[in-house]
Amino acid sequence: MHVPDGFINAPVSAAAGVVAAGAVAVSLRGARRELDERTAPLAGLVAAFIFAVQMLNFPVAAGTSGHLLGGALAAILVGPYTGVLCVSVVLLMQGVLFADGGLTALGVNITDMAITTTVVAYLVFRGLVKVLPRGRRSITVASFVAALLSVPAAAVVFTLIYAIGGTTDVSIGKVATAMVGVHVLIGIGEAVITALTVGAVVAVRPDLVYGARGLNQPLKLRVNGELVDAADTPAQPVSAPGSHRKIWITGLVTSLVLAGFVSFYASSNPDGLEKVAHDKGIDKKTQKHASDGSPLAGYGVKDVTDARLSGGLAGVIGVGVTVVAGSGIFWALRRRRSAQTSPSQITETV
């Protein structure tokens, strides 16, 4: 789904850049409300995990592969505003360091892969959580459906952008059919990865999952044959001291293993957009990437001849750079929120 330079003309690319910049600005403000002592450490890790899993292309059908987009996963774990920022950080690192996704098309990619997937997924997720029985299983089910729908939604948005600013004269109907068809299949993979990840975190630390807040049912007591709410009791600690650090280390190690080792076994088939672009002829005016000379271009380390070592090192470097960049941004936002919260803004309930 990474759109290269040359697919979309300059005016539409610039307009998408304005949309993306506006959405990122709104997300920076919104993320201050979402980031707290629980989500701030997790947000940078979520960005690094998405980067790692995006290296794991899985086969779909007819010589096509797919990979995680990550909008649904990020929105459910750390919130929709922070989720947009997580995916945007990943796209920026991929475009600048790895020549993956055009630099002039960065606005298109953020609009499509970060904004669309996050907004659609979170709206679907919140709607399902409201109607499903309250419980951890419902969070996992809602995550699956939200992720499943977010991927074809991104395919539709790309098709609309291409219909307005595409650089080749092709049948938009055929492009739409091919894009949505293959990305429905990719969406299944996205849904499985998202549901498994969210389910695993909810199972051990539901308090860390933004979308699972308020999951606990109020305690009921039977009085004279009727169920009534019990009196409020002090909240019990949900985790032992230092468990945040354990979760963070476990997540980082997992990301490093996926990017540094497992990625070598990923499918080498073109992804959904690449396949459709080649089959339908919308890649005729693809331009050379501005970062094509990067030492990490193509997810390999320049001058390292062993393919396994080159790809593994590139993956590890990518995870490291993404977690540092993401954590720095989110900690800065968290500190700014704390600095803006003065004693006069805090009220006490007696």
mmCIF file of C-alpha atoms in Angstrom:
data_model
loop_
_atom_site.group_PDB
_atom_site.id
_atom_site.type_symbol
_atom_site.label_atom_id
_atom_site.label_comp_id
_atom_site.label_asym_id
_atom_site.label_seq_id
_atom_site.Cartn_x
_atom_site.Cartn_y
_atom_site.Cartn_z
ATOM 1 C CA MET A 1 0.000 0.000 0.000
ATOM 2 C CA HIS A 2 3.047 2.297 0.053
ATOM 3 C CA VAL A 3 2.446 4.670 -2.857
ATOM 4 C CA PRO A 4 5.673 5.540 -4.727
ATOM 5 C CA ASP A 5 6.536 8.860 -6.366
ATOM 6 C CA GLY A 6 4.926 9.280 -9.785
ATOM 7 C CA PHE A 7 1.613 7.485 -9.175
ATOM 8 C CA ILE A 8 -0.191 10.701 -8.183
ATOM 9 C CA ASN A 9 0.331 14.079 -9.836
ATOM 10 C CA ALA A 10 1.913 17.026 -8.040
ATOM 11 C CA PRO A 11 -1.257 19.081 -7.258
ATOM 12 C CA VAL A 12 -3.101 16.147 -5.690
ATOM 13 C CA SER A 13 0.037 15.013 -3.844
ATOM 14 C CA ALA A 14 0.378 18.532 -2.437
ATOM 15 C CA ALA A 15 -3.292 18.592 -1.424
ATOM 16 C CA ALA A 16 -2.908 15.227 0.305
ATOM 17 C CA GLY A 17 0.154 16.639 2.046
ATOM 18 C CA VAL A 18 -1.940 19.510 3.400
ATOM 19 C CA VAL A 19 -4.606 17.062 4.610
ATOM 20 C CA ALA A 20 -1.954 14.882 6.236
ATOM 21 C CA ALA A 21 -0.246 17.846 7.913
ATOM 22 C CA GLY A 22 -3.577 19.044 9.291
ATOM 23 C CA ALA A 23 -4.451 15.599 10.601
ATOM 24 C CA VAL A 24 -1.044 15.208 12.230
ATOM 25 C CA ALA A 25 -1.438 18.641 13.875
ATOM 26 C CA VAL A 26 -4.862 17.658 15.230
ATOM 27 C CA SER A 27 -3.443 14.321 16.378
ATOM 28 C CA LEU A 28 -0.592 16.035 18.225
ATOM 29 C CA ARG A 29 -3.163 17.958 20.254
ATOM 30 C CA GLY A 30 -5.434 14.967 20.752
ATOM 31 C CA ALA A 31 -2.573 12.682 21.755
ATOM 32 C CA ARG A 32 -1.841 14.896 24.756
ATOM 33 C CA ARG A 33 -5.182 13.807 26.198
ATOM 34 C CA GLU A 34 -4.596 10.137 25.405
ATOM 35 C CA LEU A 35 -1.017 9.813 26.618
ATOM 36 C CA ASP A 36 -0.594 9.073 30.303
ATOM 37 C CA GLU A 37 1.756 7.033 32.447
ATOM 38 C CA ARG A 38 0.398 3.868 30.837
ATOM 39 C CA THR A 39 0.165 4.758 27.140
ATOM 40 C CA ALA A 40 3.210 7.040 26.768
ATOM 41 C CA PRO A 41 5.791 4.240 27.189
ATOM 42 C CA LEU A 42 3.713 1.905 25.013
ATOM 43 C CA ALA A 43 3.199 4.289 22.071
ATOM 44 C CA GLY A 44 6.807 4.309 20.848
ATOM 45 C CA LEU A 45 6.884 0.535 21.176
ATOM 46 C CA VAL A 46 3.679 0.210 19.134
ATOM 47 C CA ALA A 47 5.300 2.214 16.321
ATOM 48 C CA ALA A 48 8.377 -0.042 16.394
ATOM 49 C CA PHE A 49 6.216 -3.180 16.431
ATOM 50 C CA ILE A 50 4.227 -1.965 13.421
ATOM 51 C CA PHE A 51 7.481 -1.274 11.578
ATOM 52 C CA ALA A 52 8.698 -4.794 12.351
ATOM 53 C CA VAL A 53 5.490 -6.574 11.358
ATOM 54 C CA GLN A 54 5.226 -4.567 8.132
ATOM 55 C CA MET A 55 8.416 -6.356 7.055
ATOM 56 C CA LEU A 56 6.586 -9.686 7.266
ATOM 57 C CA ASN A 57 4.776 -9.933 3.946
ATOM 58 C CA PHE A 58 2.429 -12.918 3.924
ATOM 59 C CA PRO A 59 1.169 -14.666 0.752
ATOM 60 C CA VAL A 60 -2.377 -13.867 -0.293
ATOM 61 C CA ALA A 61 -3.298 -15.233 -3.727
ATOM 62 C CA ALA A 62 -2.141 -15.351 -7.342
ATOM 63 C CA GLY A 63 1.435 -14.283 -6.642
ATOM 64 C CA THR A 64 0.415 -11.447 -4.339
ATOM 65 C CA SER A 65 1.439 -10.716 -0.767
ATOM 66 C CA GLY A 66 0.213 -8.391 1.951
ATOM 67 C CA HIS A 67 1.481 -6.886 5.163
ATOM 68 C CA LEU A 68 0.098 -5.191 8.248
ATOM 69 C CA LEU A 69 -0.961 -1.562 7.864
ATOM 70 C CA GLY A 70 -1.247 -1.108 11.624
ATOM 71 C CA GLY A 71 -3.841 1.639 11.975
ATOM 72 C CA ALA A 72 -6.362 -0.546 13.785
ATOM 73 C CA LEU A 73 -3.739 -2.029 16.088
ATOM 74 C CA ALA A 74 -2.353 1.376 17.048
ATOM 75 C CA ALA A 75 -5.756 2.993 17.573
ATOM 76 C CA ILE A 76 -6.991 0.212 19.863
ATOM 77 C CA LEU A 77 -3.802 -0.074 21.890
ATOM 78 C CA VAL A 78 -2.939 3.608 22.425
ATOM 79 C CA GLY A 79 -5.871 5.658 21.104
ATOM 80 C CA PRO A 80 -6.890 7.046 17.696
ATOM 81 C CA TYR A 81 -4.920 10.308 17.818
ATOM 82 C CA THR A 82 -1.770 8.593 19.060
ATOM 83 C CA GLY A 83 -2.429 5.825 16.543
ATOM 84 C CA VAL A 84 -2.285 8.280 13.629
ATOM 85 C CA LEU A 85 1.060 9.523 14.941
ATOM 86 C CA CYS A 86 2.420 5.972 15.387
ATOM 87 C CA VAL A 87 1.731 4.980 11.791
ATOM 88 C CA SER A 88 2.941 8.376 10.519
ATOM 89 C CA VAL A 89 6.278 7.905 12.309
ATOM 90 C CA VAL A 90 6.630 4.467 10.697
ATOM 91 C CA LEU A 91 5.864 5.864 7.227
ATOM 92 C CA LEU A 92 8.357 8.699 7.696
ATOM 93 C CA MET A 93 11.130 6.305 8.752
ATOM 94 C CA GLN A 94 10.351 3.970 5.848
ATOM 95 C CA GLY A 95 10.306 6.763 3.289
ATOM 96 C CA VAL A 96 13.456 8.571 4.429
ATOM 97 C CA LEU A 97 15.686 5.642 5.430
ATOM 98 C CA PHE A 98 14.435 2.663 3.425
ATOM 99 C CA ALA A 99 13.127 4.286 0.198
ATOM 100 C CA ASP A 100 9.757 2.628 0.806
ATOM 101 C CA GLY A 101 6.906 4.923 -0.210
ATOM 102 C CA GLY A 102 7.659 8.105 -2.142
ATOM 103 C CA LEU A 103 8.685 11.317 -0.422
ATOM 104 C CA THR A 104 6.423 13.463 -2.601
ATOM 105 C CA ALA A 105 3.738 10.839 -1.909
ATOM 106 C CA LEU A 106 4.246 10.949 1.867
ATOM 107 C CA GLY A 107 1.061 12.970 2.292
ATOM 108 C CA VAL A 108 -0.848 10.415 0.220
ATOM 109 C CA ASN A 109 0.548 7.552 2.276
ATOM 110 C CA ILE A 110 -0.225 9.213 5.615
ATOM 111 C CA THR A 111 -3.742 10.064 4.450
ATOM 112 C CA ASP A 112 -4.325 6.534 3.218
ATOM 113 C CA MET A 113 -2.401 4.286 5.607
ATOM 114 C CA ALA A 114 -2.389 6.316 8.835
ATOM 115 C CA ILE A 115 -5.528 8.453 8.846
ATOM 116 C CA THR A 116 -7.997 6.263 6.950
ATOM 117 C CA THR A 117 -7.148 2.977 8.645
ATOM 118 C CA THR A 118 -7.036 4.500 12.132
ATOM 119 C CA VAL A 119 -10.279 6.460 11.853
ATOM 120 C CA VAL A 120 -12.266 3.671 10.182
ATOM 121 C CA ALA A 121 -10.951 1.009 12.547
ATOM 122 C CA TYR A 122 -11.575 2.988 15.703
ATOM 123 C CA LEU A 123 -15.110 3.996 14.697
ATOM 124 C CA VAL A 124 -15.970 0.362 13.917
ATOM 125 C CA PHE A 125 -14.276 -0.822 17.110
ATOM 126 C CA ARG A 126 -16.133 1.632 19.371
ATOM 127 C CA GLY A 127 -19.446 0.806 17.700
ATOM 128 C CA LEU A 128 -18.981 -2.910 18.222
ATOM 129 C CA VAL A 129 -17.800 -2.568 21.814
ATOM 130 C CA LYS A 130 -21.015 -0.711 22.647
ATOM 131 C CA VAL A 131 -23.269 -3.498 21.381
ATOM 132 C CA LEU A 132 -21.231 -6.592 22.275
ATOM 133 C CA PRO A 133 -21.240 -8.077 25.806
ATOM 134 C CA ARG A 134 -18.689 -6.338 28.012
ATOM 135 C CA GLY A 135 -15.651 -8.570 28.297
ATOM 136 C CA ARG A 136 -12.174 -9.301 27.020
ATOM 137 C CA ARG A 137 -13.439 -11.589 24.278
ATOM 138 C CA SER A 138 -15.542 -8.763 22.861
ATOM 139 C CA ILE A 139 -12.464 -6.528 22.680
ATOM 140 C CA THR A 140 -10.688 -9.183 20.614
ATOM 141 C CA VAL A 141 -13.698 -9.738 18.329
ATOM 142 C CA ALA A 142 -14.170 -5.993 17.807
ATOM 143 C CA SER A 143 -10.448 -5.656 17.037
ATOM 144 C CA PHE A 144 -10.693 -8.371 14.389
ATOM 145 C CA VAL A 145 -13.640 -6.793 12.585
ATOM 146 C CA ALA A 146 -12.255 -3.258 12.827
ATOM 147 C CA ALA A 147 -8.900 -4.294 11.350
ATOM 148 C CA LEU A 148 -10.590 -6.366 8.636
ATOM 149 C CA LEU A 149 -12.637 -3.389 7.407
ATOM 150 C CA SER A 150 -9.849 -0.832 7.686
ATOM 151 C CA VAL A 151 -7.727 -2.351 4.897
ATOM 152 C CA PRO A 152 -10.299 -2.326 2.044
ATOM 153 C CA ALA A 153 -11.270 1.154 3.271
ATOM 154 C CA ALA A 154 -7.689 2.251 2.597
ATOM 155 C CA ALA A 155 -7.883 0.606 -0.841
ATOM 156 C CA VAL A 156 -11.042 2.615 -1.611
ATOM 157 C CA VAL A 157 -9.383 5.879 -0.516
ATOM 158 C CA PHE A 158 -6.344 5.174 -2.689
ATOM 159 C CA THR A 159 -8.630 4.507 -5.649
ATOM 160 C CA LEU A 160 -10.441 7.821 -5.072
ATOM 161 C CA ILE A 161 -7.140 9.686 -4.868
ATOM 162 C CA TYR A 162 -5.960 7.974 -8.031
ATOM 163 C CA ALA A 163 -9.225 8.814 -9.807
ATOM 164 C CA ILE A 164 -8.536 12.495 -9.103
ATOM 165 C CA GLY A 165 -4.784 12.671 -9.580
ATOM 166 C CA GLY A 166 -3.589 9.498 -11.282
ATOM 167 C CA THR A 167 -0.810 9.955 -13.822
ATOM 168 C CA THR A 168 -1.967 7.271 -16.279
ATOM 169 C CA ASP A 169 -5.206 6.814 -18.168
ATOM 170 C CA VAL A 170 -6.675 3.558 -16.916
ATOM 171 C CA SER A 171 -10.133 2.307 -16.039
ATOM 172 C CA ILE A 172 -10.876 3.396 -12.482
ATOM 173 C CA GLY A 173 -13.570 0.756 -12.214
ATOM 174 C CA LYS A 174 -11.072 -2.005 -12.918
ATOM 175 C CA VAL A 175 -8.564 -0.481 -10.489
ATOM 176 C CA ALA A 176 -11.211 -0.248 -7.766
ATOM 177 C CA THR A 177 -12.338 -3.837 -8.256
ATOM 178 C CA ALA A 178 -8.785 -5.170 -8.184
ATOM 179 C CA MET A 179 -7.689 -3.013 -5.230
ATOM 180 C CA VAL A 180 -10.678 -3.805 -3.032
ATOM 181 C CA GLY A 181 -10.652 -7.490 -3.962
ATOM 182 C CA VAL A 182 -7.036 -8.160 -3.054
ATOM 183 C CA HIS A 183 -7.142 -5.933 0.032
ATOM 184 C CA VAL A 184 -10.148 -7.759 1.448
ATOM 185 C CA LEU A 185 -7.876 -10.815 1.517
ATOM 186 C CA ILE A 186 -5.015 -8.798 3.003
ATOM 187 C CA GLY A 187 -7.497 -7.470 5.554
ATOM 188 C CA ILE A 188 -7.992 -10.994 6.872
ATOM 189 C CA GLY A 189 -4.289 -11.196 7.664
ATOM 190 C CA GLU A 190 -4.429 -7.731 9.237
ATOM 191 C CA ALA A 191 -7.398 -8.807 11.340
ATOM 192 C CA VAL A 192 -5.680 -11.967 12.596
ATOM 193 C CA ILE A 193 -2.488 -10.121 13.565
ATOM 194 C CA THR A 194 -4.415 -7.304 15.240
ATOM 195 C CA ALA A 195 -6.766 -9.588 17.168
ATOM 196 C CA LEU A 196 -3.944 -11.837 18.365
ATOM 197 C CA THR A 197 -1.834 -8.889 19.512
ATOM 198 C CA VAL A 198 -4.669 -7.025 21.230
ATOM 199 C CA GLY A 199 -5.943 -10.247 22.782
ATOM 200 C CA ALA A 200 -2.492 -11.082 24.146
ATOM 201 C CA VAL A 201 -2.074 -7.659 25.761
ATOM 202 C CA VAL A 202 -5.635 -7.624 27.126
ATOM 203 C CA ALA A 203 -5.073 -11.053 28.677
ATOM 204 C CA VAL A 204 -2.129 -9.885 30.785
ATOM 205 C CA ARG A 205 -2.516 -6.115 31.080
ATOM 206 C CA PRO A 206 -5.978 -4.838 30.083
ATOM 207 C CA ASP A 207 -5.180 -1.507 31.741
ATOM 208 C CA LEU A 208 -2.592 -0.847 29.021
ATOM 209 C CA VAL A 209 -5.118 -1.174 26.180
ATOM 210 C CA TYR A 210 -6.771 2.168 25.429
ATOM 211 C CA GLY A 211 -9.782 0.524 23.825
ATOM 212 C CA ALA A 212 -10.380 -1.716 26.856
ATOM 213 C CA ARG A 213 -10.679 1.062 29.424
ATOM 214 C CA GLY A 214 -13.824 0.741 31.479
ATOM 215 C CA LEU A 215 -13.939 -2.972 30.746
ATOM 216 C CA ASN A 216 -14.581 -4.047 34.352
ATOM 217 C CA GLN A 217 -18.205 -4.532 35.321
ATOM 218 C CA PRO A 218 -19.438 -2.742 38.464
ATOM 219 C CA LEU A 219 -19.824 -5.085 41.429
ATOM 220 C CA LYS A 220 -23.442 -6.154 42.038
ATOM 221 C CA LEU A 221 -25.004 -7.308 45.297
ATOM 222 C CA ARG A 222 -28.333 -9.077 45.724
ATOM 223 C CA VAL A 223 -30.517 -7.224 48.234
ATOM 224 C CA ASN A 224 -34.047 -8.473 48.918
ATOM 225 C CA GLY A 225 -33.942 -10.459 45.691
ATOM 226 C CA GLU A 226 -32.780 -7.514 43.540
ATOM 227 C CA LEU A 227 -29.346 -6.730 42.100
ATOM 228 C CA VAL A 228 -27.978 -3.337 43.130
ATOM 229 C CA ASP A 229 -24.648 -1.627 42.609
ATOM 230 C CA ALA A 230 -22.231 -2.167 45.470
ATOM 231 C CA ALA A 231 -20.622 0.817 47.155
ATOM 232 C CA ASP A 232 -17.468 2.063 45.477
ATOM 233 C CA THR A 233 -14.317 0.428 46.772
ATOM 234 C CA PRO A 234 -10.727 1.554 46.389
ATOM 235 C CA ALA A 235 -9.197 0.396 43.131
ATOM 236 C CA GLN A 236 -6.836 -2.510 43.461
ATOM 237 C CA PRO A 237 -3.440 -2.407 41.794
ATOM 238 C CA VAL A 238 -3.541 -4.149 38.443
ATOM 239 C CA SER A 239 0.113 -4.983 38.178
ATOM 240 C CA ALA A 240 3.228 -5.439 40.200
ATOM 241 C CA PRO A 241 5.837 -2.663 40.231
ATOM 242 C CA GLY A 242 8.071 -2.814 37.207
ATOM 243 C CA SER A 243 5.572 -4.684 35.014
ATOM 244 C CA HIS A 244 5.463 -1.741 32.580
ATOM 245 C CA ARG A 245 9.154 -2.304 32.003
ATOM 246 C CA LYS A 246 8.646 -6.044 31.486
ATOM 247 C CA ILE A 247 5.945 -5.432 28.889
ATOM 248 C CA TRP A 248 8.124 -2.851 27.118
ATOM 249 C CA ILE A 249 11.202 -5.097 27.044
ATOM 250 C CA THR A 250 9.151 -8.078 25.862
ATOM 251 C CA GLY A 251 7.605 -6.016 23.080
ATOM 252 C CA LEU A 252 10.941 -4.581 21.983
ATOM 253 C CA VAL A 253 12.635 -7.980 21.913
ATOM 254 C CA THR A 254 9.717 -9.400 19.925
ATOM 255 C CA SER A 255 9.975 -6.546 17.411
ATOM 256 C CA LEU A 256 13.728 -7.047 17.026
ATOM 257 C CA VAL A 257 13.331 -10.786 16.458
ATOM 258 C CA LEU A 258 10.567 -10.272 13.892
ATOM 259 C CA ALA A 259 12.469 -7.609 11.949
ATOM 260 C CA GLY A 260 15.937 -9.071 12.385
ATOM 261 C CA PHE A 261 15.248 -12.760 11.848
ATOM 262 C CA VAL A 262 11.696 -13.722 10.896
ATOM 263 C CA SER A 263 11.551 -11.092 8.111
ATOM 264 C CA PHE A 264 14.021 -13.164 6.074
ATOM 265 C CA TYR A 265 11.268 -15.750 5.559
ATOM 266 C CA ALA A 266 8.620 -13.221 4.460
ATOM 267 C CA SER A 267 6.968 -13.594 1.063
ATOM 268 C CA SER A 268 8.891 -12.001 -1.809
ATOM 269 C CA ASN A 269 5.762 -11.606 -3.942
ATOM 270 C CA PRO A 270 4.660 -8.029 -4.746
ATOM 271 C CA ASP A 271 2.161 -6.564 -2.316
ATOM 272 C CA GLY A 272 -1.412 -5.714 -3.233
ATOM 273 C CA LEU A 273 -0.766 -2.246 -4.632
ATOM 274 C CA GLU A 274 2.350 -3.309 -6.531
ATOM 275 C CA LYS A 275 0.484 -6.208 -8.124
ATOM 276 C CA VAL A 276 -2.521 -4.120 -9.150
ATOM 277 C CA ALA A 277 -0.258 -1.301 -10.394
ATOM 278 C CA HIS A 278 1.664 -3.710 -12.608
ATOM 279 C CA ASP A 279 -1.397 -5.567 -13.899
ATOM 280 C CA LYS A 280 -3.444 -2.432 -14.631
ATOM 281 C CA GLY A 281 -0.604 -0.242 -15.875
ATOM 282 C CA ILE A 282 -0.789 2.502 -13.288
ATOM 283 C CA ASP A 283 2.935 2.226 -12.552
ATOM 284 C CA LYS A 284 4.118 3.467 -15.961
ATOM 285 C CA LYS A 285 5.262 6.834 -14.612
ATOM 286 C CA THR A 286 6.818 5.654 -11.359
ATOM 287 C CA GLN A 287 9.760 7.885 -10.453
ATOM 288 C CA LYS A 288 13.045 6.963 -8.846
ATOM 289 C CA HIS A 289 12.916 7.384 -5.091
ATOM 290 C CA ALA A 290 14.755 10.413 -3.709
ATOM 291 C CA SER A 291 16.269 8.205 -0.989
ATOM 292 C CA ASP A 292 17.277 5.450 -3.396
ATOM 293 C CA GLY A 293 20.935 6.000 -2.457
ATOM 294 C CA SER A 294 20.291 5.526 1.258
ATOM 295 C CA PRO A 295 22.553 2.938 2.946
ATOM 296 C CA LEU A 296 19.350 1.142 4.011
ATOM 297 C CA ALA A 297 17.367 1.433 0.771
ATOM 298 C CA GLY A 298 15.350 -1.688 0.005
ATOM 299 C CA TYR A 299 15.611 -2.931 3.607
ATOM 300 C CA GLY A 300 19.222 -3.995 3.291
ATOM 301 C CA VAL A 301 22.501 -2.598 4.550
ATOM 302 C CA LYS A 302 24.735 -1.286 1.775
ATOM 303 C CA ASP A 303 27.958 -3.234 1.150
ATOM 304 C CA VAL A 304 26.785 -6.199 3.262
ATOM 305 C CA THR A 305 26.734 -9.007 0.706
ATOM 306 C CA ASP A 306 25.011 -11.699 2.761
ATOM 307 C CA ALA A 307 21.274 -11.213 2.119
ATOM 308 C CA ARG A 308 20.150 -12.671 5.448
ATOM 309 C CA LEU A 309 22.582 -10.535 7.450
ATOM 310 C CA SER A 310 21.900 -7.417 5.390
ATOM 311 C CA GLY A 311 18.134 -7.649 5.800
ATOM 312 C CA GLY A 312 18.370 -8.563 9.469
ATOM 313 C CA LEU A 313 20.641 -5.636 10.275
ATOM 314 C CA ALA A 314 18.373 -3.257 8.367
ATOM 315 C CA GLY A 315 15.365 -4.533 10.297
ATOM 316 C CA VAL A 316 17.083 -4.135 13.655
ATOM 317 C CA ILE A 317 18.240 -0.623 12.762
ATOM 318 C CA GLY A 318 14.729 0.269 11.621
ATOM 319 C CA VAL A 319 13.150 -0.950 14.853
ATOM 320 C CA GLY A 320 15.749 0.929 16.889
ATOM 321 C CA VAL A 321 15.339 4.214 15.015
ATOM 322 C CA THR A 322 11.540 3.970 15.078
ATOM 323 C CA VAL A 323 11.295 3.238 18.798
ATOM 324 C CA VAL A 324 13.679 6.093 19.622
ATOM 325 C CA ALA A 325 11.904 8.588 17.353
ATOM 326 C CA GLY A 326 8.438 7.502 18.451
ATOM 327 C CA SER A 327 9.247 7.402 22.154
ATOM 328 C CA GLY A 328 10.869 10.824 21.949
ATOM 329 C CA ILE A 329 7.784 12.365 20.353
ATOM 330 C CA PHE A 330 5.324 10.746 22.737
ATOM 331 C CA TRP A 331 7.314 11.502 25.864
ATOM 332 C CA ALA A 332 7.601 15.134 24.747
ATOM 333 C CA LEU A 333 3.830 15.297 24.280
ATOM 334 C CA ARG A 334 3.294 13.673 27.669
ATOM 335 C CA ARG A 335 5.631 16.146 29.379
ATOM 336 C CA ARG A 336 3.949 19.071 27.658
ATOM 337 C CA ARG A 337 0.565 17.866 28.863
ATOM 338 C CA SER A 338 1.888 17.616 32.414
ATOM 339 C CA ALA A 339 3.420 21.093 32.206
ATOM 340 C CA GLN A 340 0.137 22.580 30.967
ATOM 341 C CA THR A 341 -1.836 21.030 33.836
ATOM 342 C CA SER A 342 -1.515 23.600 36.596
ATOM 343 C CA PRO A 343 -2.815 23.123 40.170
ATOM 344 C CA SER A 344 -5.660 25.538 39.432
ATOM 345 C CA GLN A 345 -6.930 23.173 36.742
ATOM 346 C CA ILE A 346 -7.187 20.235 39.153
ATOM 347 C CA THR A 347 -10.358 19.895 41.180
ATOM 348 C CA GLU A 348 -10.853 17.677 44.159
ATOM 349 C CA THR A 349 -13.969 15.678 44.780
ATOM 350 C CA VAL A 350 -14.844 15.448 48.449
#
